[in-house]
PDB file of C-alpha atoms in Angstrom:
ATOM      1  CA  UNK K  28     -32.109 105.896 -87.263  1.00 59.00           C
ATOM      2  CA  UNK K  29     -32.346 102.354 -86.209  1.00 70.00           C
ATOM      3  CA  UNK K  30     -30.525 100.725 -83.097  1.00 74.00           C
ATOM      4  CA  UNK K  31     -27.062  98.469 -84.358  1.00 66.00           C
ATOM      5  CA  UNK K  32     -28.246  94.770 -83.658  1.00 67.00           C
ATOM      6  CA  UNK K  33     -26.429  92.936 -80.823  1.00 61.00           C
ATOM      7  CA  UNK K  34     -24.607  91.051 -84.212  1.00 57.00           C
ATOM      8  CA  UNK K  35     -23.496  94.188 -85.171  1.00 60.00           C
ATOM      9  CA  UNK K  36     -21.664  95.342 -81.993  1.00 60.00           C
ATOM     10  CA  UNK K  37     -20.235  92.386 -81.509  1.00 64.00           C
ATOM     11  CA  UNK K  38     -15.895  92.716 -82.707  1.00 75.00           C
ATOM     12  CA  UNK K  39     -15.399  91.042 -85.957  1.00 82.00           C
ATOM     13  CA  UNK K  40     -13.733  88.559 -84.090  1.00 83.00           C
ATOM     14  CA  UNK K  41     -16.479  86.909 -82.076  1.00 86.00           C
ATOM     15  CA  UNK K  42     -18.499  87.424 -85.206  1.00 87.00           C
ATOM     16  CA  UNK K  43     -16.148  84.681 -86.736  1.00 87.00           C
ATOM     17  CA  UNK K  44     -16.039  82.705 -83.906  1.00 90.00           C
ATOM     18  CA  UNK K  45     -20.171  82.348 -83.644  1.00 92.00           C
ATOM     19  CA  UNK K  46     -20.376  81.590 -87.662  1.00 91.00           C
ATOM     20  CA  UNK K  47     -17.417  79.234 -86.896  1.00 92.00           C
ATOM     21  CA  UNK K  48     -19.655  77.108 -84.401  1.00 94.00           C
ATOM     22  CA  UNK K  49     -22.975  77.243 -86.441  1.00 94.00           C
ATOM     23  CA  UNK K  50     -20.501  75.680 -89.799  1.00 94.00           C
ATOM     24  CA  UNK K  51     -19.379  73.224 -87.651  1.00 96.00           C
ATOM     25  CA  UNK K  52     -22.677  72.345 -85.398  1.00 97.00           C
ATOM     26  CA  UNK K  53     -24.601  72.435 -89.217  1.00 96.00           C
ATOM     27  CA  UNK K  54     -22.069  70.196 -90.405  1.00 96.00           C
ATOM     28  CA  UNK K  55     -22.236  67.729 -87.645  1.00 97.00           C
ATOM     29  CA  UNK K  56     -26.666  67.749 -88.058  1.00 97.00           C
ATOM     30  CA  UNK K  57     -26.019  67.606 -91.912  1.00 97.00           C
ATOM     31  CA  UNK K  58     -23.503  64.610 -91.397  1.00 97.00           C
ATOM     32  CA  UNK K  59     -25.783  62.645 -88.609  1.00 97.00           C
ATOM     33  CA  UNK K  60     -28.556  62.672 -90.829  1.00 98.00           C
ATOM     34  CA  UNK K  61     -26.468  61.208 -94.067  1.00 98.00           C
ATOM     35  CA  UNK K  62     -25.226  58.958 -91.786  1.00 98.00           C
ATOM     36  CA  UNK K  63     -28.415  58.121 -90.843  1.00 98.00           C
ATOM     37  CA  UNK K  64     -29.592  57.594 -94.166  1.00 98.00           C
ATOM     38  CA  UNK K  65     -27.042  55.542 -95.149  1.00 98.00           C
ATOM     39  CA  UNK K  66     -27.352  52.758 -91.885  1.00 97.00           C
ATOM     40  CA  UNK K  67     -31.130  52.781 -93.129  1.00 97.00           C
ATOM     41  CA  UNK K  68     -29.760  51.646 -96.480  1.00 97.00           C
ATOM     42  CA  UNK K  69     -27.423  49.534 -95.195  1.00 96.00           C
ATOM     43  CA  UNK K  70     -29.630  47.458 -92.521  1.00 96.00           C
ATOM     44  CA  UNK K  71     -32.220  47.303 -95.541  1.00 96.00           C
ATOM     45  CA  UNK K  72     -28.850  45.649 -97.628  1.00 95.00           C
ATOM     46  CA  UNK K  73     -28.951  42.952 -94.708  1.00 93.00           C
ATOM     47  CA  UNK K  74     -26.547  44.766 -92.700  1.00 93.00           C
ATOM     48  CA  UNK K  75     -27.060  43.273 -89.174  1.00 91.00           C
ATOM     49  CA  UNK K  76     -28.962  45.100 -87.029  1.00 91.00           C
ATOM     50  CA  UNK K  77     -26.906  44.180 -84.048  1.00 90.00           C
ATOM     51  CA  UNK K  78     -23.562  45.617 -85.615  1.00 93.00           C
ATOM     52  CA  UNK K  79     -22.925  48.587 -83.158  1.00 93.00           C
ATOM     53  CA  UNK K  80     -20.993  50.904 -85.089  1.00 94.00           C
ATOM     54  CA  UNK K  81     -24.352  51.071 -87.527  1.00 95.00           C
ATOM     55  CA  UNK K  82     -26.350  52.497 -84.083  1.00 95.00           C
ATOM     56  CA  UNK K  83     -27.685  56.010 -84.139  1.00 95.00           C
ATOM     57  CA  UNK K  84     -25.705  56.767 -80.973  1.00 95.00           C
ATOM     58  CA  UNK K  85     -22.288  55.330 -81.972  1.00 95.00           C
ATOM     59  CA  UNK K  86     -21.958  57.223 -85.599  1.00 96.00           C
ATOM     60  CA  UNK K  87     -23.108  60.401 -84.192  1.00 96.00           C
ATOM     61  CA  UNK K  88     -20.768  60.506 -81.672  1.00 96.00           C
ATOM     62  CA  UNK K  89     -17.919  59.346 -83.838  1.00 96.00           C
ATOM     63  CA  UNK K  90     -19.638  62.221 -86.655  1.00 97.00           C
ATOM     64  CA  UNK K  91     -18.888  64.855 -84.015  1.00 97.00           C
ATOM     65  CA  UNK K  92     -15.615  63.965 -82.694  1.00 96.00           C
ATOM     66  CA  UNK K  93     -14.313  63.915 -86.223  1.00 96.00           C
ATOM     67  CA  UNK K  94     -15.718  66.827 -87.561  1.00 97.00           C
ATOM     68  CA  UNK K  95     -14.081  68.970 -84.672  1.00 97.00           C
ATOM     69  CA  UNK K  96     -10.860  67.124 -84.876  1.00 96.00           C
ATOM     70  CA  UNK K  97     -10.685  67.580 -88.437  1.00 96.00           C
ATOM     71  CA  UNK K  98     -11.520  71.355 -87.683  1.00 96.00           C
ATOM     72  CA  UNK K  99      -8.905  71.630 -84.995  1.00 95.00           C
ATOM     73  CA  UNK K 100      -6.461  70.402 -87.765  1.00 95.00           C
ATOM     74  CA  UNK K 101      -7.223  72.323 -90.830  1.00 94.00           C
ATOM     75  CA  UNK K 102      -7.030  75.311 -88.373  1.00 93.00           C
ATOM     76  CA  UNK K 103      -3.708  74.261 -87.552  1.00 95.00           C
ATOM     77  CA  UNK K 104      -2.327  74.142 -90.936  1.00 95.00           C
ATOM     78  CA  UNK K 105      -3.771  76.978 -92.358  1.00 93.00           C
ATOM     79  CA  UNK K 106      -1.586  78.945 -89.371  1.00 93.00           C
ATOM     80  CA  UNK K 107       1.588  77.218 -89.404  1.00 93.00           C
ATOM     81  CA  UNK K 108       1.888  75.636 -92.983  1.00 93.00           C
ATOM     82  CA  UNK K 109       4.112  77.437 -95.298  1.00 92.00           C
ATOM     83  CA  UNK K 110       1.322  76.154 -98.049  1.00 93.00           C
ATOM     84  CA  UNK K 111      -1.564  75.337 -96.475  1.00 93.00           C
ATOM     85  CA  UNK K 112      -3.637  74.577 -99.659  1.00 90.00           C
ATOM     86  CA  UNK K 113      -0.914  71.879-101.270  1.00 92.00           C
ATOM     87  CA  UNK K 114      -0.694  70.420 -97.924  1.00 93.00           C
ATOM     88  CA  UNK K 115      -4.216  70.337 -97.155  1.00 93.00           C
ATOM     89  CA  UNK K 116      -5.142  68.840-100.641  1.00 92.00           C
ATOM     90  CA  UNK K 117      -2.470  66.127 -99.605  1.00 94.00           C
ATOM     91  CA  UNK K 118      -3.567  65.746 -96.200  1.00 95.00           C
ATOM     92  CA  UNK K 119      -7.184  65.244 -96.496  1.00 95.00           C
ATOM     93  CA  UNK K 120      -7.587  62.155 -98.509  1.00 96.00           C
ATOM     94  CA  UNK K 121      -4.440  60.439 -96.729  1.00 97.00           C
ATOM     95  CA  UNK K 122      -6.607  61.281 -93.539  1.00 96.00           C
ATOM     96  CA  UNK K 123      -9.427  59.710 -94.892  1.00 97.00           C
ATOM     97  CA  UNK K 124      -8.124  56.620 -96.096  1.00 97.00           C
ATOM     98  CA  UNK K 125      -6.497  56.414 -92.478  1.00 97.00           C
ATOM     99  CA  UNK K 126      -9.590  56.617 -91.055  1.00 96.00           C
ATOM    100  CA  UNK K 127     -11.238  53.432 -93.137  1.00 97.00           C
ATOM    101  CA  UNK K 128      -8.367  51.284 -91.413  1.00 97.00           C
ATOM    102  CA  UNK K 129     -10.211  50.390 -87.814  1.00 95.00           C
ATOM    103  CA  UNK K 130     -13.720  49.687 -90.047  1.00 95.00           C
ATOM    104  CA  UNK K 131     -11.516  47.459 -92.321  1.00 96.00           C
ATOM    105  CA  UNK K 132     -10.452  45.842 -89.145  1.00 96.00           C
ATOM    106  CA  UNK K 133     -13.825  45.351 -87.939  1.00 93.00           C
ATOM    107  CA  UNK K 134     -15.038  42.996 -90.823  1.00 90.00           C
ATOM    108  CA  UNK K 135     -12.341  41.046 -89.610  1.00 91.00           C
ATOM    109  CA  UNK K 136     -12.500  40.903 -85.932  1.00 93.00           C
ATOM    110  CA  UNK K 137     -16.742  41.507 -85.583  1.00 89.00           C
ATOM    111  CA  UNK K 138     -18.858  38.657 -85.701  1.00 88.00           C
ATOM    112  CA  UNK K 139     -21.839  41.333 -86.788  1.00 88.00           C
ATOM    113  CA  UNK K 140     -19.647  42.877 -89.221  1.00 92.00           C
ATOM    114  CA  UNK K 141     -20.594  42.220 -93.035  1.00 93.00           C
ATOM    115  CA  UNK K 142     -19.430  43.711 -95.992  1.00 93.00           C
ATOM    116  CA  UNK K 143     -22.736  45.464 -96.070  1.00 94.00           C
ATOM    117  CA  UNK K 144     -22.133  47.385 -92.442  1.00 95.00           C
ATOM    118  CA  UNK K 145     -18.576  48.040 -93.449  1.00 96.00           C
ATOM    119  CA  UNK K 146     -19.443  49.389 -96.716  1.00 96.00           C
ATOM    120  CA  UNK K 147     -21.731  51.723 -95.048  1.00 97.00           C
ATOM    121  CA  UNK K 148     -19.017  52.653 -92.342  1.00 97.00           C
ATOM    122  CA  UNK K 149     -16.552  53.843 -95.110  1.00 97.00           C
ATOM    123  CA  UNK K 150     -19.163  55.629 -97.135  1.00 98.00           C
ATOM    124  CA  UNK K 151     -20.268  57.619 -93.790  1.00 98.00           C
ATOM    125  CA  UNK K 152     -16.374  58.628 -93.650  1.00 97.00           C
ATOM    126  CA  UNK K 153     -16.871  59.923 -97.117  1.00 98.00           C
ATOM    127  CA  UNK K 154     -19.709  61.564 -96.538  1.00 97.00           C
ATOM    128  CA  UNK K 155     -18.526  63.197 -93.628  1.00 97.00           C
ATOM    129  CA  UNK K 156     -15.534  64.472 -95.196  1.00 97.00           C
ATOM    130  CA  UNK K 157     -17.321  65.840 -98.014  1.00 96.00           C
ATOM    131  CA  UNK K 158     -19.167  67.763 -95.803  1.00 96.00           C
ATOM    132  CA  UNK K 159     -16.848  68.799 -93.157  1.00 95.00           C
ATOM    133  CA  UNK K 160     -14.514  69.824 -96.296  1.00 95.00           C
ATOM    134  CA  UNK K 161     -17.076  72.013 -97.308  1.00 93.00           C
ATOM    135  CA  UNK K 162     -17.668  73.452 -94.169  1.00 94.00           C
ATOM    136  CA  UNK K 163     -14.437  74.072 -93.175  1.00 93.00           C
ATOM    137  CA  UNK K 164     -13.396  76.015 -96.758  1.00 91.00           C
ATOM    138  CA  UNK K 165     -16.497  78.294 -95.520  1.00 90.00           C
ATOM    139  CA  UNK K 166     -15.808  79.433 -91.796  1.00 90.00           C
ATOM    140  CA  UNK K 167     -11.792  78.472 -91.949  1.00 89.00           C
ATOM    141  CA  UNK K 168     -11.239  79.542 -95.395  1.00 89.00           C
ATOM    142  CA  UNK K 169      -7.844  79.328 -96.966  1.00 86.00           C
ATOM    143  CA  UNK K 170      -5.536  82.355 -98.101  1.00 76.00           C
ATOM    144  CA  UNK K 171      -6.278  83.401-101.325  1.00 62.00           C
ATOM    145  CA  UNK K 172      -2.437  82.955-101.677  1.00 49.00           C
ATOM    146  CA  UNK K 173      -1.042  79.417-101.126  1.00 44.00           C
ATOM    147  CA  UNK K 174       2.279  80.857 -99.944  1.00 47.00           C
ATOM    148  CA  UNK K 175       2.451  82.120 -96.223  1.00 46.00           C
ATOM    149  CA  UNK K 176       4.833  84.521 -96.176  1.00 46.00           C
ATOM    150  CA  UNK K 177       7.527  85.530 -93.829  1.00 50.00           C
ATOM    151  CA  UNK K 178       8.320  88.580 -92.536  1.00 49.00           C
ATOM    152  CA  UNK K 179      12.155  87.943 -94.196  1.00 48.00           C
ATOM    153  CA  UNK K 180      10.355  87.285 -96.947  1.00 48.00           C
ATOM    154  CA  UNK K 181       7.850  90.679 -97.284  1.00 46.00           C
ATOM    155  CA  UNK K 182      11.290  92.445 -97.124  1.00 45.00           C
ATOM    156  CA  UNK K 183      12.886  90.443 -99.774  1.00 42.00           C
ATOM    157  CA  UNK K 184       9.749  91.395-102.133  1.00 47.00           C
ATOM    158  CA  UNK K 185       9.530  94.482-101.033  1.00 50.00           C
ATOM    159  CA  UNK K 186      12.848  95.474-102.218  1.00 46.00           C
ATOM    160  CA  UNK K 187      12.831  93.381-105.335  1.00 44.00           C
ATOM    161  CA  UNK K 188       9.297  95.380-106.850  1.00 49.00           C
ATOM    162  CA  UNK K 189      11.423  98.926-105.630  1.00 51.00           C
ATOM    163  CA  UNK K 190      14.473  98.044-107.763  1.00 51.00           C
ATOM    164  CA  UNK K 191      11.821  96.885-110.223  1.00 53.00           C
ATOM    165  CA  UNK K 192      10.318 100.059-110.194  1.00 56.00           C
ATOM    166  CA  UNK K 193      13.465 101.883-110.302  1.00 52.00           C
ATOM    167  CA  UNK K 194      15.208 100.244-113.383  1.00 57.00           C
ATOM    168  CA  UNK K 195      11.769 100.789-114.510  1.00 59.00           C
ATOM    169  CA  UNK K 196      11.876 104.579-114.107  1.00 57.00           C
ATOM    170  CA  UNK K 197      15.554 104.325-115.475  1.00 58.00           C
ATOM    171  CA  UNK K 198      14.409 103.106-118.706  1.00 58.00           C
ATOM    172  CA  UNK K 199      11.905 105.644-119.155  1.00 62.00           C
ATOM    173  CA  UNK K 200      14.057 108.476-118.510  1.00 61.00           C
ATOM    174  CA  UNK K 201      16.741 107.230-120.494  1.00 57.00           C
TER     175      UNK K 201
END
């Protein structure tokens, strides 16, 4: 008989909690690379090289600060929302579009700004979302049912499939 791996003692709790981290540490890797890839393309486009936001160090840090903020989020309404899913398919490309605001600004305000650098700015939001998205339905996965339900509620249902069943039984004897 073997020995239960340290992974397999842990409480299906912390199990979560560790595959939780990895989603979101992969997603912020998968996302700084993209990124990467896509400020390569865009200083190749004539993007200036002196445009900050388009520096290695600035988009990673603003790649990880969104991707746990957006994480905090969906966590939050997938407790409290009475429909997460409706509100989350709302709530994610309103967030997004919110977030292309201070790059929109930038072009306007930046001297090193271009359309090119912007561009790239707004598809790295993309991008990111995509991924983080993706990430998120995997470790913070949403209800199979959109409706949360209350405890007022389980009664209410509860009652309704007994009388159910009873008119049910009714019939059958009748």
């Amino acid at each position: 008989m073997s020995q239960p791996t340290p992974s397999e003692l842990a409480p299906p709790a912390a199990r979560r909690a560790v595959a939780t981290a990895a989603a979101l540490l992969a997603v912020i890797v998968v996302g700084g690379l993209l990124d990467t890839a896509i400020a390569a393309i865009a200083h190749s486009a004539g993007a200036s090289r002196q445009f900050k936001p388009l520096e290695a160090g600035s988009y990673s840090s603003f790649t990880a600060f969104g991707v746990l903020i957006g994480a905090a989020g969906w966590a939050i309404v997938r407790r409290r929302a009475r429909d997460p899913r409706a509100l989350l398919v709302r709530l994610a490309p309103l967030v997004l579009a919110l977030s292309f605001i201070p790059d929109l600004l930038l072009l306007a305000v930046s001297a090193q700004a271009d359309a090119a650098a912007v561009i790239a700015l707004l598809a790295m939001h993309i991008v990111v979302a995509a991924c983080a998205i993706a990430s998120y339905l995997w470790a913070l996965p949403l209800a199979a049912t959109s409706q949360r339900r209350t405890p007022d509620q389980s009664s209410v249902d509860q009652s309704l499939v007994s009388t159910a069943s009873l008119r049910k039984d009714r019939n059958r004897a009748a």
